[in-house]
C-alpha positions as semicolon CSV with decimal commas, in nm:
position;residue;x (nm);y (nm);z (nm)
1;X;7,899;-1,244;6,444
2;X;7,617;-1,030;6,298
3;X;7,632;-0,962;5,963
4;X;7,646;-0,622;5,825
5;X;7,356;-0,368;5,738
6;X;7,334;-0,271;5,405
7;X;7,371;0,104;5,336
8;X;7,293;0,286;5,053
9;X;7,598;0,364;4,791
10;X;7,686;0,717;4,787
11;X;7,703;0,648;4,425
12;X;7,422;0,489;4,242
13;X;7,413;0,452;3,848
14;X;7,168;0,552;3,669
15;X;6,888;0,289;3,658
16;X;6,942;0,177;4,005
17;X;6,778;0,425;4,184
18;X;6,452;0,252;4,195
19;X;6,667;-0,069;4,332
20;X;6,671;0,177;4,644
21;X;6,398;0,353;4,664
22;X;6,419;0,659;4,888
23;X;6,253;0,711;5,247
24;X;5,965;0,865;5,312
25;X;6,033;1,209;5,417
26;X;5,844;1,323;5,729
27;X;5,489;1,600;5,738
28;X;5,592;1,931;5,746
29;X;5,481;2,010;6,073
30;X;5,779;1,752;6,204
31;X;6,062;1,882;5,917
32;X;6,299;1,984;6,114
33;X;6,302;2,398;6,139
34;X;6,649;2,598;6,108
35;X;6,812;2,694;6,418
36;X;6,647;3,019;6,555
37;X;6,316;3,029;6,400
38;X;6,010;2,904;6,598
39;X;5,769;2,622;6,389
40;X;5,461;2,833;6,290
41;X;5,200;2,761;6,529
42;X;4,822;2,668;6,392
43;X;4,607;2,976;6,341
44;X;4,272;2,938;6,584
45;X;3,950;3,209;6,485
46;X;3,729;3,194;6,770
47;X;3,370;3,155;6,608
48;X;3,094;3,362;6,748
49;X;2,827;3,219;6,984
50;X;2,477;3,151;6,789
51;X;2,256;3,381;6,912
52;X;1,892;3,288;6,926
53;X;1,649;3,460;6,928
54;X;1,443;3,515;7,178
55;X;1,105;3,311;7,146
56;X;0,786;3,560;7,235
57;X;0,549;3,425;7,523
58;X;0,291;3,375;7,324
59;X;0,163;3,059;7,540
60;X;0,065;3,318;7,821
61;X;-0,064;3,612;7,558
62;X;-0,271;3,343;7,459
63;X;-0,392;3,248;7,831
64;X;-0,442;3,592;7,970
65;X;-0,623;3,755;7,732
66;X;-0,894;3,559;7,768
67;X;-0,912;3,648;8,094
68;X;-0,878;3,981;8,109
69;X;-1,160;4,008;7,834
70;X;-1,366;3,765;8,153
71;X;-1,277;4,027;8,368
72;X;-1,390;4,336;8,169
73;X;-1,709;4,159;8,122
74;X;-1,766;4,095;8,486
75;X;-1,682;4,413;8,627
76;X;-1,952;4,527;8,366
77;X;-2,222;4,331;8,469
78;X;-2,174;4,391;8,826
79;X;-2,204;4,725;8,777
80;X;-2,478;4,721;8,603
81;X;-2,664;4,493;8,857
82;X;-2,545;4,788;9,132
83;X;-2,728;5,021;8,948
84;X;-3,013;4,820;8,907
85;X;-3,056;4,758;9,307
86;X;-2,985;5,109;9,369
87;X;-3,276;5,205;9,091
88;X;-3,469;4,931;9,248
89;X;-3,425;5,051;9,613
90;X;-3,448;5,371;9,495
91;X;-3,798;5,340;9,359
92;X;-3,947;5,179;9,603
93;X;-3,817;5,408;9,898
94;X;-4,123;5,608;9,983
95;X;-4,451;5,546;9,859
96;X;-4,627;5,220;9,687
97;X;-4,648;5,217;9,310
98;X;-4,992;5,049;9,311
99;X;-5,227;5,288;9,126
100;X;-5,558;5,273;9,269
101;X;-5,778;5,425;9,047
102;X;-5,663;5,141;8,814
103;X;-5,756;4,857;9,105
104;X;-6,094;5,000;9,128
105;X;-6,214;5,000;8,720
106;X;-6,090;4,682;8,750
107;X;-6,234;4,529;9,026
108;X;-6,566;4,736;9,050
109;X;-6,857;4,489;8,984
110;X;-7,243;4,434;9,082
111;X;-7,167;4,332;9,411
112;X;-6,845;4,573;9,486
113;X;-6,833;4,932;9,519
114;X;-6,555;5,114;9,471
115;X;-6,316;5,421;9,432
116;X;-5,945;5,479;9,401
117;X;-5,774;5,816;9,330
118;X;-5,339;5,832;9,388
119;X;-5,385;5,795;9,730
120;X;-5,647;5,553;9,849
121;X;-5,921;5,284;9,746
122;X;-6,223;5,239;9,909
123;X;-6,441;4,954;9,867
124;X;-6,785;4,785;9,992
125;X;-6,841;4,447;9,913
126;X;-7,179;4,285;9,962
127;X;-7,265;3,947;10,020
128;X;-7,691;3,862;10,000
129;X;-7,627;3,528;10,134
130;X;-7,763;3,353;9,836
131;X;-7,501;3,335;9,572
132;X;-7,134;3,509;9,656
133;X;-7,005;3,437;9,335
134;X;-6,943;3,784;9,239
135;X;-6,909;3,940;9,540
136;X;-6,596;3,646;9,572
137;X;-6,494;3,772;9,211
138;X;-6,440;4,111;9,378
139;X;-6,276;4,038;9,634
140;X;-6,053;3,772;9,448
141;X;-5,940;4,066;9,200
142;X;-5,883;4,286;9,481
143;X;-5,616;4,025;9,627
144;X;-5,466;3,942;9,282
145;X;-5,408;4,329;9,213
146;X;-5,346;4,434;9,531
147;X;-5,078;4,143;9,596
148;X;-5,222;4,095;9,961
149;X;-5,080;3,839;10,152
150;X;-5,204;3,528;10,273
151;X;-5,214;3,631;10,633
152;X;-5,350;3,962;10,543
153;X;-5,641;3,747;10,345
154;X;-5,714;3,513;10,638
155;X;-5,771;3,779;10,886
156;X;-6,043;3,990;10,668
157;X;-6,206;3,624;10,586
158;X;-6,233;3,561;10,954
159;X;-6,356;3,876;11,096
160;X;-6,671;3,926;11,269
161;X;-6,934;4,209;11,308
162;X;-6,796;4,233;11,656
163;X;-6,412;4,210;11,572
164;X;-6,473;4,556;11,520
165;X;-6,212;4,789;11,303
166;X;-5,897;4,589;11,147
167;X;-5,588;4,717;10,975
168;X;-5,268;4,559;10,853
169;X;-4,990;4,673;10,570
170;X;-4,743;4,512;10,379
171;X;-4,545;4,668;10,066
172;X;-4,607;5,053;10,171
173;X;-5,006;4,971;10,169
174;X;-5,240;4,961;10,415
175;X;-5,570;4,822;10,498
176;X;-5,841;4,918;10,681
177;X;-6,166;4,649;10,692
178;X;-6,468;4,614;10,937
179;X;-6,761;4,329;10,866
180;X;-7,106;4,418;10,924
181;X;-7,375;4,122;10,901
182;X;-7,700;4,220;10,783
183;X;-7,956;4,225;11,114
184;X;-8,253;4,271;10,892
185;X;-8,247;3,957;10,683
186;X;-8,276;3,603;10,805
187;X;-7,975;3,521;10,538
188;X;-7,664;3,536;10,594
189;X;-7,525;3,817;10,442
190;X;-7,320;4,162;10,519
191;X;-7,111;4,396;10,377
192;X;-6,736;4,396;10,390
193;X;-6,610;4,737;10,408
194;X;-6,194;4,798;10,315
195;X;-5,944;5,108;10,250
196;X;-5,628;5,081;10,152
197;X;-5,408;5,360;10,108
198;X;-5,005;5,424;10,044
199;X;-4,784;5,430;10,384
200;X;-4,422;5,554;10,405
């Protein structure tokens, strides 16, 4: 037979109370509520989303204006190098630039003749068949100034009294040559004879 639980007098003198102390009482939120009226439900405030801000592309300000400064650059220089061609073919569509007059002060010595005005040079070049060292001069400057070719140079070195008249032209100029060997001395010598004029 089980024994009895103690309960709690509904009387207890004065002094005794902490002999039973009393129960714990439950939270609030689990008192019970009277009849009727609803337990107050929890407040909830909805917080606001962080907004960021929005981070400026400075990465690719950074990589493209560079190049668009490249750019502005290039497109200048290539149209400056445009206008240089077209000044370049420009100037040299007609007439050569070569001024004779100029060629022929130059290039005049002992043993060459000449003459030059805007439009031609003439020139006689004399070899005695003893010492060609100026008349080679001459003819050397003539080349240099000129700017005649090496092909051009070979055929007036290797022409003969019976070759006859020669011509050729390169750059807008062209020349004109004959050799003729001097019968009258047992030397070998002659006169080179050249014209060179501006061609279209």
């Amino acid at each position: 037979m089980s024994e009895p639980t103690p309960q709690q007098p509904l009387y207890a003198p004065q002094g005794a109370q902490q002999a039973y102390p009393q129960q714990p009482q439950p939270p609030q939120s689990y008192q019970q509520q009277p009849v009727g009226q609803q337990a107050p439900q929890p407040q909830y405030t909805p917080q606001p989303p962080s907004q960021q801000k929005p981070r400026k592309p400075m990465g690719y300000i950074r990589v493209w204006l560079p190049a668009f400064v490249l750019m502005i650059v290039l497109d200048v220089l290539g149209c400056l190098f445009l206008v240089g061609c077209f000044l370049n073919v420009s100037g040299t569509v007609g007439t050569s630039t070569v001024n004779f007059a100029q060629v022929a002060d130059k290039c005049e010595n002992a043993a060459a003749t000449m003459s030059g005005d805007d439009d031609s040079l003439s020139a006689e070049i004399t070899y005695d068949g003893i010492d060609g060292t100026k008349a080679n001069k001459a003819y050397e400057c003539l080349v240099n100034e000129l700017g005649i070719p090496s092909s051009t140079a070979n055929k007036i070195d290797n022409t003969r009294t019976l070759d006859g008249m020669q011509s050729d032209t390169w750059d807008k100029i062209k020349v004109t040559w004959s050799y003729s060997a001097d019968m009258d001395s047992d030397l070998d010598g002659g006169t080179l004879s050249m014209t060179f004029e501006h061609v279209e």
